[in-house]
Amino acid sequence: MRDFLTVDRVANQIRLRRSTYTGTFLLVEGSSDKTFYQRFVDQLVCELVETSGKQRAIDILKNLEQSNFQGVLAIVDADFDRLETLLHTSHNLLCTDSHDLETILINSPAFNKVVVEFGSEEKIAQFNPEIRLVLLENGMSVGYLLWISKCKGLNLTFDGIKFSKFIDEQTLQIDELKLIQEVKNKSQAYSLRDEDLQQQLKSQKSNNYDPWQICCGHDLVEILSIGLRKVLGSNKAVDVEPNSLERSLRLAYEEIYFRQTQLYLDIRIWEINNQPFRVLRNDT
């Protein structure tokens, strides 16, 4: 009930704001999303509203739409929605091209800039596989396990798992059995059988879904962080901790990269269909 009231309260605050503000309200999930999108938004005609989560952003949007509120747009992470053919019926709800905001950053030239900045040229040259592909290949194991947990209602906990417990520092390969055991321990889900989860993981991976829809960006950054300490660089853990790397990726991400995304095109289409409301600066 409290969540509903909070959503209702935020929606009403936006309604009250409309009496003095005629621009667009852009709903985003969290603070990092707000930091990212405000670089491309014309803040004279578009106000960003941080909603503290994907579902809350969707619920606030629905609340406003029920009263035919005009000039509101929500941008959320796609997560596994495209793989589940989950259809969002609102024209005022847009999703990231890939799994989340962080995968957009990694699947751009910003990634190369950060690797060059924090990595060792010699070590990177010796690391034969393409780094981005190695991250994807191994990040899929975590992503698929998360998806299995979601689909099967296992309620496994992934926040705070220690990647160092199941990743090879030299190859950045993930030991899936150790991954399962780490997640089970973190979740206190001792009744689940390792063999069953391994089989489910193998079955899901055989479907060969698009890794950019499976992998969680935070997981890829965790793997990169470990790589930059040893096999790709010689950094102290504190200098390449995941939150710091994500900030570096956001800083390295240029407007020209954003213009090449489907999300950018979707926002422009929304602007055309919702005149006179605007979101992006005219020079982007």
Tab-separated table of C-alpha atoms in Angstrom:
chain	number	residue	atom	x	y	z
A	1	MET	CA	0.000	0.000	0.000
A	2	ARG	CA	2.863	2.350	0.828
A	3	ASP	CA	4.388	1.869	-2.640
A	4	PHE	CA	1.043	2.682	-4.246
A	5	LEU	CA	0.682	5.827	-2.153
A	6	THR	CA	4.219	6.865	-2.993
A	7	VAL	CA	3.583	6.392	-6.706
A	8	ASP	CA	0.341	8.327	-6.335
A	9	ARG	CA	2.129	11.095	-4.482
A	10	VAL	CA	4.851	11.464	-7.120
A	11	ALA	CA	2.241	11.530	-9.885
A	12	ASN	CA	0.303	14.237	-8.033
A	13	GLN	CA	3.485	16.273	-7.554
A	14	ILE	CA	3.986	16.187	-11.331
A	15	ARG	CA	0.373	17.259	-11.844
A	16	LEU	CA	0.873	20.195	-9.489
A	17	ARG	CA	4.115	21.113	-11.251
A	18	ARG	CA	2.222	21.320	-14.540
A	19	SER	CA	0.463	24.487	-13.322
A	20	THR	CA	3.758	26.380	-13.584
A	21	TYR	CA	5.749	24.237	-16.038
A	22	THR	CA	4.691	23.577	-19.633
A	23	GLY	CA	7.568	21.316	-20.689
A	24	THR	CA	8.073	17.532	-20.838
A	25	PHE	CA	8.487	15.336	-17.767
A	26	LEU	CA	11.007	12.534	-18.414
A	27	LEU	CA	10.774	9.640	-15.945
A	28	VAL	CA	13.991	7.654	-15.437
A	29	GLU	CA	14.844	4.804	-13.085
A	30	GLY	CA	17.684	6.134	-10.956
A	31	SER	CA	20.402	8.696	-10.314
A	32	SER	CA	22.903	7.234	-12.798
A	33	ASP	CA	20.223	7.237	-15.504
A	34	LYS	CA	19.420	10.857	-14.704
A	35	THR	CA	23.107	11.787	-14.904
A	36	PHE	CA	23.378	10.056	-18.279
A	37	TYR	CA	20.256	11.395	-19.979
A	38	GLN	CA	20.542	14.973	-18.776
A	39	ARG	CA	23.569	15.373	-21.050
A	40	PHE	CA	21.326	15.000	-24.103
A	41	VAL	CA	18.126	16.562	-22.798
A	42	ASP	CA	17.167	20.190	-23.368
A	43	GLN	CA	16.658	21.071	-19.729
A	44	LEU	CA	14.841	24.283	-20.659
A	45	VAL	CA	11.928	22.257	-22.057
A	46	CYS	CA	12.334	18.859	-20.357
A	47	GLU	CA	12.507	18.070	-16.654
A	48	LEU	CA	13.969	14.743	-15.495
A	49	VAL	CA	12.224	12.886	-12.676
A	50	GLU	CA	14.092	10.107	-10.857
A	51	THR	CA	11.632	7.377	-9.867
A	52	SER	CA	13.781	4.909	-7.881
A	53	GLY	CA	13.157	1.864	-10.029
A	54	LYS	CA	11.787	0.532	-13.294
A	55	GLN	CA	8.406	-0.646	-12.058
A	56	ARG	CA	7.849	2.598	-10.187
A	57	ALA	CA	8.590	4.573	-13.361
A	58	ILE	CA	6.014	2.468	-15.229
A	59	ASP	CA	3.454	2.795	-12.426
A	60	ILE	CA	3.861	6.587	-12.201
A	61	LEU	CA	3.447	6.816	-15.974
A	62	LYS	CA	0.271	4.689	-15.843
A	63	ASN	CA	-1.090	6.845	-13.024
A	64	LEU	CA	-0.597	10.004	-15.065
A	65	GLU	CA	-1.959	8.457	-18.263
A	66	GLN	CA	-5.170	7.467	-16.488
A	67	SER	CA	-5.973	11.170	-16.131
A	68	ASN	CA	-4.940	11.873	-19.750
A	69	PHE	CA	-1.851	13.797	-18.607
A	70	GLN	CA	0.069	15.094	-21.622
A	71	GLY	CA	3.829	15.558	-22.082
A	72	VAL	CA	5.226	12.699	-19.997
A	73	LEU	CA	7.733	10.112	-21.248
A	74	ALA	CA	9.417	7.241	-19.374
A	75	ILE	CA	12.693	5.565	-20.373
A	76	VAL	CA	13.524	2.293	-18.615
A	77	ASP	CA	15.989	-0.581	-18.989
A	78	ALA	CA	14.805	-3.317	-21.350
A	79	ASP	CA	16.077	-6.045	-18.992
A	80	PHE	CA	14.696	-9.364	-20.356
A	81	ASP	CA	11.508	-7.817	-21.789
A	82	ARG	CA	12.373	-8.373	-25.453
A	83	LEU	CA	13.179	-12.035	-24.835
A	84	GLU	CA	9.901	-12.531	-22.996
A	85	THR	CA	8.008	-10.686	-25.761
A	86	LEU	CA	6.607	-8.499	-23.004
A	87	LEU	CA	4.565	-5.877	-24.795
A	88	HIS	CA	4.402	-2.405	-23.291
A	89	THR	CA	1.253	-0.841	-24.661
A	90	SER	CA	2.068	2.765	-23.828
A	91	HIS	CA	3.497	4.996	-26.553
A	92	ASN	CA	5.006	7.035	-23.718
A	93	LEU	CA	7.257	4.199	-22.534
A	94	LEU	CA	10.612	3.582	-24.223
A	95	CYS	CA	13.320	0.985	-23.500
A	96	THR	CA	17.072	0.833	-23.926
A	97	ASP	CA	18.361	-0.892	-27.074
A	98	SER	CA	20.108	-3.605	-25.064
A	99	HIS	CA	19.598	-5.036	-21.559
A	100	ASP	CA	20.322	-1.823	-19.666
A	101	LEU	CA	22.061	1.532	-19.766
A	102	GLU	CA	25.452	0.023	-18.903
A	103	THR	CA	25.340	-2.391	-21.858
A	104	ILE	CA	24.666	0.588	-24.138
A	105	LEU	CA	27.877	2.153	-22.816
A	106	ILE	CA	29.885	-1.066	-23.223
A	107	ASN	CA	28.568	-1.609	-26.753
A	108	SER	CA	30.009	1.741	-27.857
A	109	PRO	CA	33.438	3.288	-28.522
A	110	ALA	CA	33.327	4.597	-24.929
A	111	PHE	CA	34.322	1.090	-23.840
A	112	ASN	CA	37.512	1.159	-25.918
A	113	LYS	CA	38.463	4.530	-24.424
A	114	VAL	CA	38.106	3.249	-20.865
A	115	VAL	CA	40.058	0.036	-21.577
A	116	VAL	CA	42.914	2.046	-23.115
A	117	GLU	CA	42.843	4.508	-20.195
A	118	PHE	CA	43.045	1.893	-17.429
A	119	GLY	CA	44.623	-1.051	-19.234
A	120	SER	CA	48.179	-1.898	-20.180
A	121	GLU	CA	48.891	-1.744	-23.912
A	122	GLU	CA	51.241	-4.698	-23.650
A	123	LYS	CA	48.842	-6.841	-21.623
A	124	ILE	CA	45.894	-6.011	-23.855
A	125	ALA	CA	47.938	-7.033	-26.907
A	126	GLN	CA	48.793	-10.360	-25.268
A	127	PHE	CA	45.129	-11.004	-24.413
A	128	ASN	CA	44.193	-12.593	-27.740
A	129	PRO	CA	40.371	-12.691	-27.600
A	130	GLU	CA	38.485	-9.441	-28.165
A	131	ILE	CA	37.847	-8.110	-24.653
A	132	ARG	CA	34.227	-7.081	-25.217
A	133	LEU	CA	33.378	-10.563	-26.549
A	134	VAL	CA	35.023	-12.237	-23.554
A	135	LEU	CA	32.930	-10.105	-21.209
A	136	LEU	CA	29.752	-11.020	-23.110
A	137	GLU	CA	30.563	-14.731	-23.260
A	138	ASN	CA	31.029	-14.942	-19.505
A	139	GLY	CA	28.478	-12.347	-18.483
A	140	MET	CA	25.843	-14.514	-20.188
A	141	SER	CA	26.273	-17.197	-17.521
A	142	VAL	CA	25.251	-14.730	-14.808
A	143	GLY	CA	22.526	-13.218	-16.988
A	144	TYR	CA	20.960	-16.563	-17.851
A	145	LEU	CA	21.017	-17.660	-14.197
A	146	LEU	CA	19.284	-14.409	-13.213
A	147	TRP	CA	16.668	-14.974	-15.923
A	148	ILE	CA	16.108	-18.559	-14.754
A	149	SER	CA	15.596	-17.283	-11.216
A	150	LYS	CA	13.098	-14.720	-12.478
A	151	CYS	CA	11.151	-17.149	-14.701
A	152	LYS	CA	11.082	-19.949	-12.118
A	153	GLY	CA	10.358	-17.678	-9.143
A	154	LEU	CA	13.500	-18.844	-7.327
A	155	ASN	CA	14.117	-15.407	-5.761
A	156	LEU	CA	17.881	-15.856	-5.920
A	157	THR	CA	20.012	-12.952	-4.705
A	158	PHE	CA	22.626	-11.583	-7.088
A	159	ASP	CA	23.364	-8.279	-5.378
A	160	GLY	CA	26.684	-8.470	-3.579
A	161	ILE	CA	27.925	-11.737	-5.069
A	162	LYS	CA	31.735	-11.838	-5.228
A	163	PHE	CA	32.886	-12.402	-8.803
A	164	SER	CA	36.385	-13.228	-7.582
A	165	LYS	CA	34.983	-16.470	-6.166
A	166	PHE	CA	34.001	-17.885	-9.553
A	167	ILE	CA	36.120	-16.122	-12.177
A	168	ASP	CA	39.603	-16.997	-13.454
A	169	GLU	CA	41.725	-13.850	-13.153
A	170	GLN	CA	43.943	-14.880	-16.068
A	171	THR	CA	41.298	-15.803	-18.650
A	172	LEU	CA	38.232	-14.020	-17.212
A	173	GLN	CA	36.336	-17.300	-17.696
A	174	ILE	CA	33.529	-18.074	-15.259
A	175	ASP	CA	33.274	-21.414	-13.456
A	176	GLU	CA	29.500	-21.941	-13.653
A	177	LEU	CA	29.378	-24.418	-10.765
A	178	LYS	CA	31.186	-21.957	-8.483
A	179	LEU	CA	28.865	-19.205	-9.730
A	180	ILE	CA	25.825	-21.292	-8.809
A	181	GLN	CA	27.270	-22.076	-5.393
A	182	GLU	CA	28.068	-18.407	-4.710
A	183	VAL	CA	24.535	-17.338	-5.673
A	184	LYS	CA	22.991	-20.139	-3.610
A	185	ASN	CA	25.068	-19.166	-0.566
A	186	LYS	CA	24.200	-15.488	-0.991
A	187	SER	CA	20.533	-16.421	-1.296
A	188	GLN	CA	20.627	-19.069	1.456
A	189	ALA	CA	18.929	-21.317	-1.105
A	190	TYR	CA	20.655	-24.480	0.028
A	191	SER	CA	17.770	-26.756	-0.986
A	192	LEU	CA	18.365	-26.099	-4.693
A	193	ARG	CA	20.494	-28.766	-6.356
A	194	ASP	CA	23.621	-27.621	-8.209
A	195	GLU	CA	23.010	-30.197	-10.927
A	196	ASP	CA	19.473	-28.949	-11.598
A	197	LEU	CA	20.606	-25.341	-11.958
A	198	GLN	CA	23.524	-26.406	-14.156
A	199	GLN	CA	21.141	-28.297	-16.447
A	200	GLN	CA	18.727	-25.354	-16.635
A	201	LEU	CA	21.628	-23.040	-17.407
A	202	LYS	CA	22.846	-25.348	-20.179
A	203	SER	CA	19.344	-25.593	-21.625
A	204	GLN	CA	18.811	-21.829	-21.669
A	205	LYS	CA	22.220	-21.125	-23.204
A	206	SER	CA	21.442	-23.536	-26.049
A	207	ASN	CA	18.757	-21.091	-27.244
A	208	ASN	CA	21.495	-18.692	-28.373
A	209	TYR	CA	19.657	-15.500	-27.503
A	210	ASP	CA	21.221	-12.128	-28.248
A	211	PRO	CA	23.885	-11.675	-25.535
A	212	TRP	CA	23.213	-7.921	-25.451
A	213	GLN	CA	19.698	-8.717	-24.209
A	214	ILE	CA	20.900	-11.359	-21.735
A	215	CYS	CA	23.923	-9.714	-20.117
A	216	CYS	CA	23.529	-7.237	-17.287
A	217	GLY	CA	25.856	-4.276	-17.715
A	218	HIS	CA	26.847	-4.244	-14.043
A	219	ASP	CA	28.067	-7.850	-14.366
A	220	LEU	CA	30.177	-7.017	-17.424
A	221	VAL	CA	31.744	-4.112	-15.535
A	222	GLU	CA	32.501	-6.421	-12.586
A	223	ILE	CA	34.384	-8.762	-14.923
A	224	LEU	CA	36.208	-5.849	-16.555
A	225	SER	CA	37.205	-4.560	-13.123
A	226	ILE	CA	38.876	-7.876	-12.298
A	227	GLY	CA	40.609	-7.926	-15.686
A	228	LEU	CA	42.054	-4.444	-15.301
A	229	ARG	CA	43.730	-5.450	-12.046
A	230	LYS	CA	45.788	-8.265	-13.541
A	231	VAL	CA	45.400	-9.704	-17.046
A	232	LEU	CA	44.522	-6.406	-18.771
A	233	GLY	CA	46.266	-3.964	-16.451
A	234	SER	CA	48.034	-3.474	-13.132
A	235	ASN	CA	45.538	-1.324	-11.250
A	236	LYS	CA	44.725	-1.404	-7.575
A	237	ALA	CA	41.197	-2.661	-6.910
A	238	VAL	CA	40.140	0.728	-5.531
A	239	ASP	CA	41.180	2.478	-8.758
A	240	VAL	CA	39.037	0.288	-11.021
A	241	GLU	CA	36.127	-0.561	-8.760
A	242	PRO	CA	32.889	-1.052	-10.743
A	243	ASN	CA	31.113	2.190	-9.773
A	244	SER	CA	34.181	4.173	-10.798
A	245	LEU	CA	34.419	2.341	-14.132
A	246	GLU	CA	30.743	3.004	-14.843
A	247	ARG	CA	31.291	6.713	-14.208
A	248	SER	CA	34.249	6.628	-16.586
A	249	LEU	CA	32.127	4.912	-19.228
A	250	ARG	CA	29.434	7.579	-18.913
A	251	LEU	CA	32.032	10.343	-19.220
A	252	ALA	CA	33.587	8.685	-22.286
A	253	TYR	CA	30.203	8.313	-24.000
A	254	GLU	CA	29.759	11.004	-26.657
A	255	GLU	CA	26.590	12.466	-28.106
A	256	ILE	CA	27.397	11.037	-31.533
A	257	TYR	CA	27.177	7.520	-30.043
A	258	PHE	CA	23.748	8.263	-28.618
A	259	ARG	CA	22.492	9.494	-31.986
A	260	GLN	CA	23.224	6.058	-33.452
A	261	THR	CA	20.894	4.218	-31.054
A	262	GLN	CA	17.336	3.117	-31.681
A	263	LEU	CA	16.399	4.834	-28.420
A	264	TYR	CA	17.458	8.201	-29.871
A	265	LEU	CA	15.251	7.598	-32.919
A	266	ASP	CA	12.355	6.515	-30.698
A	267	ILE	CA	12.614	9.734	-28.673
A	268	ARG	CA	12.601	11.811	-31.871
A	269	ILE	CA	9.497	9.946	-33.088
A	270	TRP	CA	7.828	10.578	-29.711
A	271	GLU	CA	8.587	14.295	-30.070
A	272	ILE	CA	6.968	14.360	-33.536
A	273	ASN	CA	3.864	12.598	-32.216
A	274	ASN	CA	3.595	14.723	-29.062
A	275	GLN	CA	4.147	18.281	-30.250
A	276	PRO	CA	4.805	20.801	-28.859
A	277	PHE	CA	6.582	18.719	-26.190
A	278	ARG	CA	10.305	18.131	-26.659
A	279	VAL	CA	13.017	16.112	-24.944
A	280	LEU	CA	16.346	16.381	-26.763
A	281	ARG	CA	18.414	19.399	-27.598
A	282	ASN	CA	18.142	20.415	-31.230
A	283	ASP	CA	21.916	20.121	-31.660
A	284	THR	CA	21.924	16.385	-30.763
